[in-house]
PDB file of C-alpha atoms in Angstrom:
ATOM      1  CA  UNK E   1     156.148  51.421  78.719  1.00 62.00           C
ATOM      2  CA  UNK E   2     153.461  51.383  75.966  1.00 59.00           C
ATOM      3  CA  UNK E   3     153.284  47.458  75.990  1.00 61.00           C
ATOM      4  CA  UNK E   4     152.491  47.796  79.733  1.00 61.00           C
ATOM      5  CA  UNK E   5     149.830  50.244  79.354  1.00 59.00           C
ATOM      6  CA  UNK E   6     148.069  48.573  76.991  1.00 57.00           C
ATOM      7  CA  UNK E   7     148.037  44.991  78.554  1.00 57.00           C
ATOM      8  CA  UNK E   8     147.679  46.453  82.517  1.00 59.00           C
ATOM      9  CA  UNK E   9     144.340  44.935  83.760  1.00 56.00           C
ATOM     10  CA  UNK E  10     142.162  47.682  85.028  1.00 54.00           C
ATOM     11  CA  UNK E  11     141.091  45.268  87.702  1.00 53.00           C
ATOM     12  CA  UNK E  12     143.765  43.455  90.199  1.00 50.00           C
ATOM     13  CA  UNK E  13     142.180  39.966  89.519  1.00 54.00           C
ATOM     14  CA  UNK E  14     142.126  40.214  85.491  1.00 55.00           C
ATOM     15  CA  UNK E  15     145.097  38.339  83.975  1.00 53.00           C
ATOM     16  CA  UNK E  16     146.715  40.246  81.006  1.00 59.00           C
ATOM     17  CA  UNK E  17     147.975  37.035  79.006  1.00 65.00           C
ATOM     18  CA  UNK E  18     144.678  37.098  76.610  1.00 70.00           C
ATOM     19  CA  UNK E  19     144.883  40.427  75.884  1.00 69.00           C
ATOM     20  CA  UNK E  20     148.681  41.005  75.311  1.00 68.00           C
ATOM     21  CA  UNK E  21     148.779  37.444  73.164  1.00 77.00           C
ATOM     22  CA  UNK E  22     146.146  39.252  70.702  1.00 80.00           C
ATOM     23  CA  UNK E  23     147.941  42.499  70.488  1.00 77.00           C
ATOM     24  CA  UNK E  24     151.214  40.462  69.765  1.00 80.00           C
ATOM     25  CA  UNK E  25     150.161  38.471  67.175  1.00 86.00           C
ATOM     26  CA  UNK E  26     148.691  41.421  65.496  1.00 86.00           C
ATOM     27  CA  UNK E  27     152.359  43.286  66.101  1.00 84.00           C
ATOM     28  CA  UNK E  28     153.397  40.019  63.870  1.00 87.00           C
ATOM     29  CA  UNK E  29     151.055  39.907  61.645  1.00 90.00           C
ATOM     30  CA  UNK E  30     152.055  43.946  60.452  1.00 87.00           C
ATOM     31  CA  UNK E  31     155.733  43.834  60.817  1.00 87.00           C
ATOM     32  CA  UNK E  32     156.736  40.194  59.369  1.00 88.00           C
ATOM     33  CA  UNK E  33     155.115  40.715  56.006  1.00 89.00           C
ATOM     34  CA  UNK E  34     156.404  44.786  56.038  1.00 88.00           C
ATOM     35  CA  UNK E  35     160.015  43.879  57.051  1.00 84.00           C
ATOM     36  CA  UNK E  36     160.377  40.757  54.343  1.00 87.00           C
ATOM     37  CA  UNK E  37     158.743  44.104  51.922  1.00 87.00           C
ATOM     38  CA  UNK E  38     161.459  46.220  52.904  1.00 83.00           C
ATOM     39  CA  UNK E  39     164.069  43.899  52.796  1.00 80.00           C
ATOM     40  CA  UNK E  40     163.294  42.622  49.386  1.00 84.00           C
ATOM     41  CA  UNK E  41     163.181  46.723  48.646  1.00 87.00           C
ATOM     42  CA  UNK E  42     166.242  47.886  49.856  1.00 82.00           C
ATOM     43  CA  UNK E  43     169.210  48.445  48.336  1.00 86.00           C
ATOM     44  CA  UNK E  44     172.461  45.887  48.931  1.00 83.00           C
ATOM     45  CA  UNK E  45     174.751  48.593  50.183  1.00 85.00           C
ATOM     46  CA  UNK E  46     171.953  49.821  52.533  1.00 83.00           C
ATOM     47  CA  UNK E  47     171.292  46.310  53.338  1.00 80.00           C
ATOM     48  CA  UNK E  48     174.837  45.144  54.359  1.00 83.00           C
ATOM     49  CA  UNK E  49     174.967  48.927  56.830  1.00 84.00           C
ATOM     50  CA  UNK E  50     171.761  47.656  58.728  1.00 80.00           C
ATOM     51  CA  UNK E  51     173.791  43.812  59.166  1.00 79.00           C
ATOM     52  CA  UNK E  52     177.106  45.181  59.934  1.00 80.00           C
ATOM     53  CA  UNK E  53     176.716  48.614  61.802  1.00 76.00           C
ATOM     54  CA  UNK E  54     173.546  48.767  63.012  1.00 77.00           C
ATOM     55  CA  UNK E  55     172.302  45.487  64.252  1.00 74.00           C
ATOM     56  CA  UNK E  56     175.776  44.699  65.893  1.00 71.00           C
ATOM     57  CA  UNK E  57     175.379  48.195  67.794  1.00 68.00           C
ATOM     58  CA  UNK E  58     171.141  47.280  69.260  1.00 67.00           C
ATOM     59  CA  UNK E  59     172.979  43.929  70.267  1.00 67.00           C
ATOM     60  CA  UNK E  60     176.037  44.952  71.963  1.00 62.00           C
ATOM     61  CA  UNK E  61     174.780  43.758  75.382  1.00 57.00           C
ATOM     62  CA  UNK E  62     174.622  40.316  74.606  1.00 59.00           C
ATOM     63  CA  UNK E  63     176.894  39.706  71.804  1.00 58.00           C
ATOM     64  CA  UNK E  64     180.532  40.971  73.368  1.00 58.00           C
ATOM     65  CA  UNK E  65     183.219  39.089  74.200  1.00 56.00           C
ATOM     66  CA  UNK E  66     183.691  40.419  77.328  1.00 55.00           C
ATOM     67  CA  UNK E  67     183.542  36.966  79.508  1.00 57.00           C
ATOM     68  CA  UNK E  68     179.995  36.728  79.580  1.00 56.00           C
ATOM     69  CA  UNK E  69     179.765  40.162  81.506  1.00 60.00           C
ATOM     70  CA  UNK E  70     176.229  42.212  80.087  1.00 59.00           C
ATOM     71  CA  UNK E  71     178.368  45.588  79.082  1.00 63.00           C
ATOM     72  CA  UNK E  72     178.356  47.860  75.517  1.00 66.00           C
ATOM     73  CA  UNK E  73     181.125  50.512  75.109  1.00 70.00           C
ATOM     74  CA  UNK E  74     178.518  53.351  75.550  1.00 71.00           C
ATOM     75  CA  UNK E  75     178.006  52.182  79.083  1.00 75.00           C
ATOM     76  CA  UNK E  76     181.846  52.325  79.809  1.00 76.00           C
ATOM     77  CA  UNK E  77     182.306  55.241  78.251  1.00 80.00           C
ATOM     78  CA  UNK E  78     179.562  56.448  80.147  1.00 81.00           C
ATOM     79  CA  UNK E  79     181.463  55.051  83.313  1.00 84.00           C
ATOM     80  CA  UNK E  80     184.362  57.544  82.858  1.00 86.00           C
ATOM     81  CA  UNK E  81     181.867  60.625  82.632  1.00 89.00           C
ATOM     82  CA  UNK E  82     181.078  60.599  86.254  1.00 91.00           C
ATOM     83  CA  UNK E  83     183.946  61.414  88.411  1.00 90.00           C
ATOM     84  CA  UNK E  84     184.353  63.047  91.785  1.00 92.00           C
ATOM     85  CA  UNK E  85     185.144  67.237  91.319  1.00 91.00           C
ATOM     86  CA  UNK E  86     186.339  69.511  94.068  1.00 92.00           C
ATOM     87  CA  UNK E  87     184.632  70.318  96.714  1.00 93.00           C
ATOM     88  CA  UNK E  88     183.185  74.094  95.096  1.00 91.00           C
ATOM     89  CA  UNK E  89     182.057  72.618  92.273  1.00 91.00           C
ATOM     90  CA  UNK E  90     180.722  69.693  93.920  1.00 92.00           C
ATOM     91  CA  UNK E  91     178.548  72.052  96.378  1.00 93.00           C
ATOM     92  CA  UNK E  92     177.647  74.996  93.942  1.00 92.00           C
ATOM     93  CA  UNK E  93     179.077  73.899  90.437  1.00 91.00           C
ATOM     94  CA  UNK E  94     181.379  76.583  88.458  1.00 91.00           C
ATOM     95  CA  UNK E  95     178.259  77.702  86.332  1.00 89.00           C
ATOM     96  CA  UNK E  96     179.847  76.099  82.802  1.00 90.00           C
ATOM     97  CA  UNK E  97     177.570  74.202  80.908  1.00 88.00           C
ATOM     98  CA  UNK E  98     180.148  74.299  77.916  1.00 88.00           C
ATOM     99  CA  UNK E  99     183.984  74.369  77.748  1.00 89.00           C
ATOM    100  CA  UNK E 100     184.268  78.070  77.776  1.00 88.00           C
ATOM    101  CA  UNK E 101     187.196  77.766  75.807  1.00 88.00           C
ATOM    102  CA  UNK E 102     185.832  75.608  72.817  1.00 87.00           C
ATOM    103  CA  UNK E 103     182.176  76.229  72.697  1.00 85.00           C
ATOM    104  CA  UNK E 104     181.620  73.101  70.809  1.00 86.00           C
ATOM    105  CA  UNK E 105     182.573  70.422  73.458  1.00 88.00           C
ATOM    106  CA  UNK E 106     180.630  70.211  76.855  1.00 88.00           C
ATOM    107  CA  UNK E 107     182.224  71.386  80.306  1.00 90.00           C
ATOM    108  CA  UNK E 108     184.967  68.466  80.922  1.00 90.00           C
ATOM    109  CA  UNK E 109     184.148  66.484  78.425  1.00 87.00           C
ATOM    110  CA  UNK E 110     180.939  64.797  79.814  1.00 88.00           C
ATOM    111  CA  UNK E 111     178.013  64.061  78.228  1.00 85.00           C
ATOM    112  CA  UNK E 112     176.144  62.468  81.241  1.00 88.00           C
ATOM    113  CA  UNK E 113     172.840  64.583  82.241  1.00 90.00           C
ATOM    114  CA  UNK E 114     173.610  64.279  86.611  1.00 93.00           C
ATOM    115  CA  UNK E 115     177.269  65.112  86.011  1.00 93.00           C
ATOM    116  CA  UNK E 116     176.539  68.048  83.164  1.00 92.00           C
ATOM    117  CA  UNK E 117     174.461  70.039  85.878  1.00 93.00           C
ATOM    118  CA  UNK E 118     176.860  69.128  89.059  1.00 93.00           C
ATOM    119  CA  UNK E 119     179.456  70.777  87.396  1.00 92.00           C
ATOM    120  CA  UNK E 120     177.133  73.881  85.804  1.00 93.00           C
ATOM    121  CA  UNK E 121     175.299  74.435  89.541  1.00 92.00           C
ATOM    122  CA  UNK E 122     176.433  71.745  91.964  1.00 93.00           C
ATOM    123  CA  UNK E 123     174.305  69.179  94.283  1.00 93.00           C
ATOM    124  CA  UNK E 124     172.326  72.060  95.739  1.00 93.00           C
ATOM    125  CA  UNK E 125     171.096  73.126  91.910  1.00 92.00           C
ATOM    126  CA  UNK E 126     170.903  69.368  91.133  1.00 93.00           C
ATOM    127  CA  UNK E 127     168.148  68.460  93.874  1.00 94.00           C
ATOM    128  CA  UNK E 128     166.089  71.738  92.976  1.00 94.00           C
ATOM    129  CA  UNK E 129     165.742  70.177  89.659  1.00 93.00           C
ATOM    130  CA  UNK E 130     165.010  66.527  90.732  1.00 94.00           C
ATOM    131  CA  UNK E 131     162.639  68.473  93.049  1.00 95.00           C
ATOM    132  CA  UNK E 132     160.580  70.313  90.262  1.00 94.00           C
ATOM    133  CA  UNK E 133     160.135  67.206  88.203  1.00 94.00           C
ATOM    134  CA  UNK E 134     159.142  64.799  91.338  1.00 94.00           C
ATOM    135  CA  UNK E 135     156.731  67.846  92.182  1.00 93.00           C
ATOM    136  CA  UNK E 136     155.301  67.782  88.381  1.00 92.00           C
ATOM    137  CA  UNK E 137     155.155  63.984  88.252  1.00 92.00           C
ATOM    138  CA  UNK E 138     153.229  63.786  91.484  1.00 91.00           C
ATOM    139  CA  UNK E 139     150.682  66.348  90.402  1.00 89.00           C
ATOM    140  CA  UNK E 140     150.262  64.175  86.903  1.00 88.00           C
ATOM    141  CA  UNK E 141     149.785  61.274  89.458  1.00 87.00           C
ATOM    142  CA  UNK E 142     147.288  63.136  91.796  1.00 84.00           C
ATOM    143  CA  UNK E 143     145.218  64.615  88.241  1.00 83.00           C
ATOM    144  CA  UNK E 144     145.536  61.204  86.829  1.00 77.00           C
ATOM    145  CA  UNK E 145     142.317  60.068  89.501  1.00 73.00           C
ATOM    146  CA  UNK E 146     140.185  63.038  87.638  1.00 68.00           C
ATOM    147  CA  UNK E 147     140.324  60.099  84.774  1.00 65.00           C
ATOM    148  CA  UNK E 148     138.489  57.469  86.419  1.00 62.00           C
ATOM    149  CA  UNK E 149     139.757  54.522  88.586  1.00 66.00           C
ATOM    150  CA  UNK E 150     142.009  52.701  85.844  1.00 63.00           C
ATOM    151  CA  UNK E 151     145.392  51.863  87.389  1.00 70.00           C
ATOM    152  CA  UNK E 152     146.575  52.464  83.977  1.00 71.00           C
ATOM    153  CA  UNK E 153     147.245  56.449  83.895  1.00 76.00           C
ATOM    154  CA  UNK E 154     148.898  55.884  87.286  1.00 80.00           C
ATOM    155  CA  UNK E 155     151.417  53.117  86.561  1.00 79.00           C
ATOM    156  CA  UNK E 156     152.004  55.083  83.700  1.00 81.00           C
ATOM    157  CA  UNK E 157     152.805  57.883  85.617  1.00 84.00           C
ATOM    158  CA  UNK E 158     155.354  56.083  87.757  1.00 87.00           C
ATOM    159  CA  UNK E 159     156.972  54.522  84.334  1.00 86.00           C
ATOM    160  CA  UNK E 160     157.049  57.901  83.315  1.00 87.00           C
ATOM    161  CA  UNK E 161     159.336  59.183  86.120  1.00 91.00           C
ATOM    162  CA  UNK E 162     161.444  56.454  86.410  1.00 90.00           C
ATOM    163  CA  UNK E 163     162.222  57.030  82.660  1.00 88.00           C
ATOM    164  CA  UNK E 164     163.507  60.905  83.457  1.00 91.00           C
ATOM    165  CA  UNK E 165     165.217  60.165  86.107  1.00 93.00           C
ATOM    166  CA  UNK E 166     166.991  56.907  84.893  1.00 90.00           C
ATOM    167  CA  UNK E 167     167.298  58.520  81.290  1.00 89.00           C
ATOM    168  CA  UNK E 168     169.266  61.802  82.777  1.00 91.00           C
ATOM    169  CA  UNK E 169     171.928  59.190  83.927  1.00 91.00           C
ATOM    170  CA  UNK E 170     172.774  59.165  80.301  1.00 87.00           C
ATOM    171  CA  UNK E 171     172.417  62.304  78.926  1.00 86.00           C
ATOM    172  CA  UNK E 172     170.539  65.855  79.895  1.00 88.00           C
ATOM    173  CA  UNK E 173     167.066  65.069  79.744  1.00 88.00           C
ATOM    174  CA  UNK E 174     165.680  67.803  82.296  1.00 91.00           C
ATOM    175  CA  UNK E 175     167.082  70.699  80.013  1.00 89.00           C
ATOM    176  CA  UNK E 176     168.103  69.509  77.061  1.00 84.00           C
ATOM    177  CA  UNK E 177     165.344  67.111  75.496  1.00 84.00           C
ATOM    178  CA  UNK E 178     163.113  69.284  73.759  1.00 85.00           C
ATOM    179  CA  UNK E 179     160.435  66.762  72.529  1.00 88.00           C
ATOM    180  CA  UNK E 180     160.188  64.511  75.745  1.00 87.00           C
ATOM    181  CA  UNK E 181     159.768  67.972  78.166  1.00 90.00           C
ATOM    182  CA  UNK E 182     157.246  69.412  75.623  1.00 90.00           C
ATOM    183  CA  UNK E 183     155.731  66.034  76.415  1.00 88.00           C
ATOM    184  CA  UNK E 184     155.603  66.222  79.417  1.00 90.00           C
ATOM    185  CA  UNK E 185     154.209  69.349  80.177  1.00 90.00           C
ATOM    186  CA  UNK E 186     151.636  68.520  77.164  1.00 90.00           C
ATOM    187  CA  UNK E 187     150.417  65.741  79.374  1.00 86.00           C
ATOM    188  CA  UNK E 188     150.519  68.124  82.581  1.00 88.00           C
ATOM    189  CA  UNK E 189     148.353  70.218  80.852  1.00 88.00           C
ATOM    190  CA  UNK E 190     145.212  68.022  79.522  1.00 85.00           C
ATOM    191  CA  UNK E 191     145.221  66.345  82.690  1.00 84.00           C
ATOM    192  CA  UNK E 192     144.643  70.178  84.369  1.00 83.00           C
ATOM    193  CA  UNK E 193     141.897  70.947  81.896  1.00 83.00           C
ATOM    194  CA  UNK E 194     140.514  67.958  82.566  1.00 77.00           C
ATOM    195  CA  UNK E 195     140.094  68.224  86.437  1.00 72.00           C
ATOM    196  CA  UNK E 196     138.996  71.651  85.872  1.00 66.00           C
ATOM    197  CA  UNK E 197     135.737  70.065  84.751  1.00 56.00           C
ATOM    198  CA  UNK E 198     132.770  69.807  86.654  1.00 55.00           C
ATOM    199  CA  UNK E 199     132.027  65.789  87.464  1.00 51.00           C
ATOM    200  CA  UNK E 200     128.349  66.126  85.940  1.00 51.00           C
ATOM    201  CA  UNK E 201     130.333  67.566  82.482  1.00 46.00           C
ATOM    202  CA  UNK E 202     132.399  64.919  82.477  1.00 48.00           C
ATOM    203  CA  UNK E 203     129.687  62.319  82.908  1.00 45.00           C
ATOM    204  CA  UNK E 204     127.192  64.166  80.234  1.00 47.00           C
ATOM    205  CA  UNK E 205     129.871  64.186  78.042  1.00 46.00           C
ATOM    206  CA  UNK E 206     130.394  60.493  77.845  1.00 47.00           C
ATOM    207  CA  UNK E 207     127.033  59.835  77.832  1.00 42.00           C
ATOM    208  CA  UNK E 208     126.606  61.720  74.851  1.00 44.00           C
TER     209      UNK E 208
END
């Protein structure tokens, strides 16, 4: 999302390939040199836990064996966290956001953010959320014009929301992501400041 901010053309006829090859081979010219550093720093034991755990993990996706199918064993565990409740719970959820009976495990065993609040408060609790974040993400789009007429702010808006709600697939990010909804409502808030200032402000001020 931050690579397409940066290289969006503020007009429709600019082309973007001039100014994202610069910023990439800056990118390179930082991180090659500082990754052969670090490498040539680290430890051997730390070393072989980046090679075997943790570069095998980022690369799932296209390094299984799975028949040439693009699939990771989060996304089919993730698979077997949605499932079809009752009918109650379904409409109004049974108000359980943890297994009552072992506080440390969520309700049912799922860890997926549109299942975990269908089964605390049901579809009809579930679309008053989604509402209150489309309604917050519009009103970042409409205070994104205060700004000036860069189509950056507003794609970035729309990246934005697609992140939340494609993000909560996976795990609670409405309710239980501290950083990203502090964020959030960060953003809200200079963008509200900002429109509350008179035109002829905002003009002196970058004039000055």
């Amino acid at each position: 999302m931050g690579l397409v901010i940066l290289v969006i053309p503020s007009n429709i006829k600019e082309v973007p390939f001039l100014k994202l090859g610069k910023f990439l081979t800056k990118i390179l010219i930082i991180t090659l040199p500082l990754i052969i550093l670090i490498m040539a720093i680290l430890p051997t034991d730390v070393v072989d836990i980046v090679e075997n755990n943790v570069v095998p993990w980022a690369f799932e996706l296209f390094q299984n064996d799975n028949g040439g199918k693009l699939e990771t064993a989060s996304s089919n565990e993730l698979k077997k966290m949605y499932f079809m409740p009752n009918a109650s719970t379904l409409l109004i959820g049974d108000g359980y956001y943890v297994n009552p009976l072992d506080t440390t495990r969520y309700y049912m065993d799922t860890d997926a953010g549109y299942m975990r609040h269908i089964l605390y408060y049901g579809l009809l609790g579930s679309f008053m959320m989604c509402i209150i974040y489309i309604m917050i993400f519009f009103k970042i789009y409409q205070f994104s014009h205060t700004l000036g007429k860069s189509r950056a702010l507003k794609l970035f808006s729309i990246l934005l929301a697609a992140y939340f709600f494609i993000s909560h697939v996976k795990g609670d990010l409405f309710l239980g992501a501290d950083m990203p909804i502090k964020s959030l409502f960060f953003l809200l808030a200079i963008l509200m400041m900002k429109s509350n200032i008179p035109p002829k402000l905002r003009i002196q001020g970058k004039l000055s």
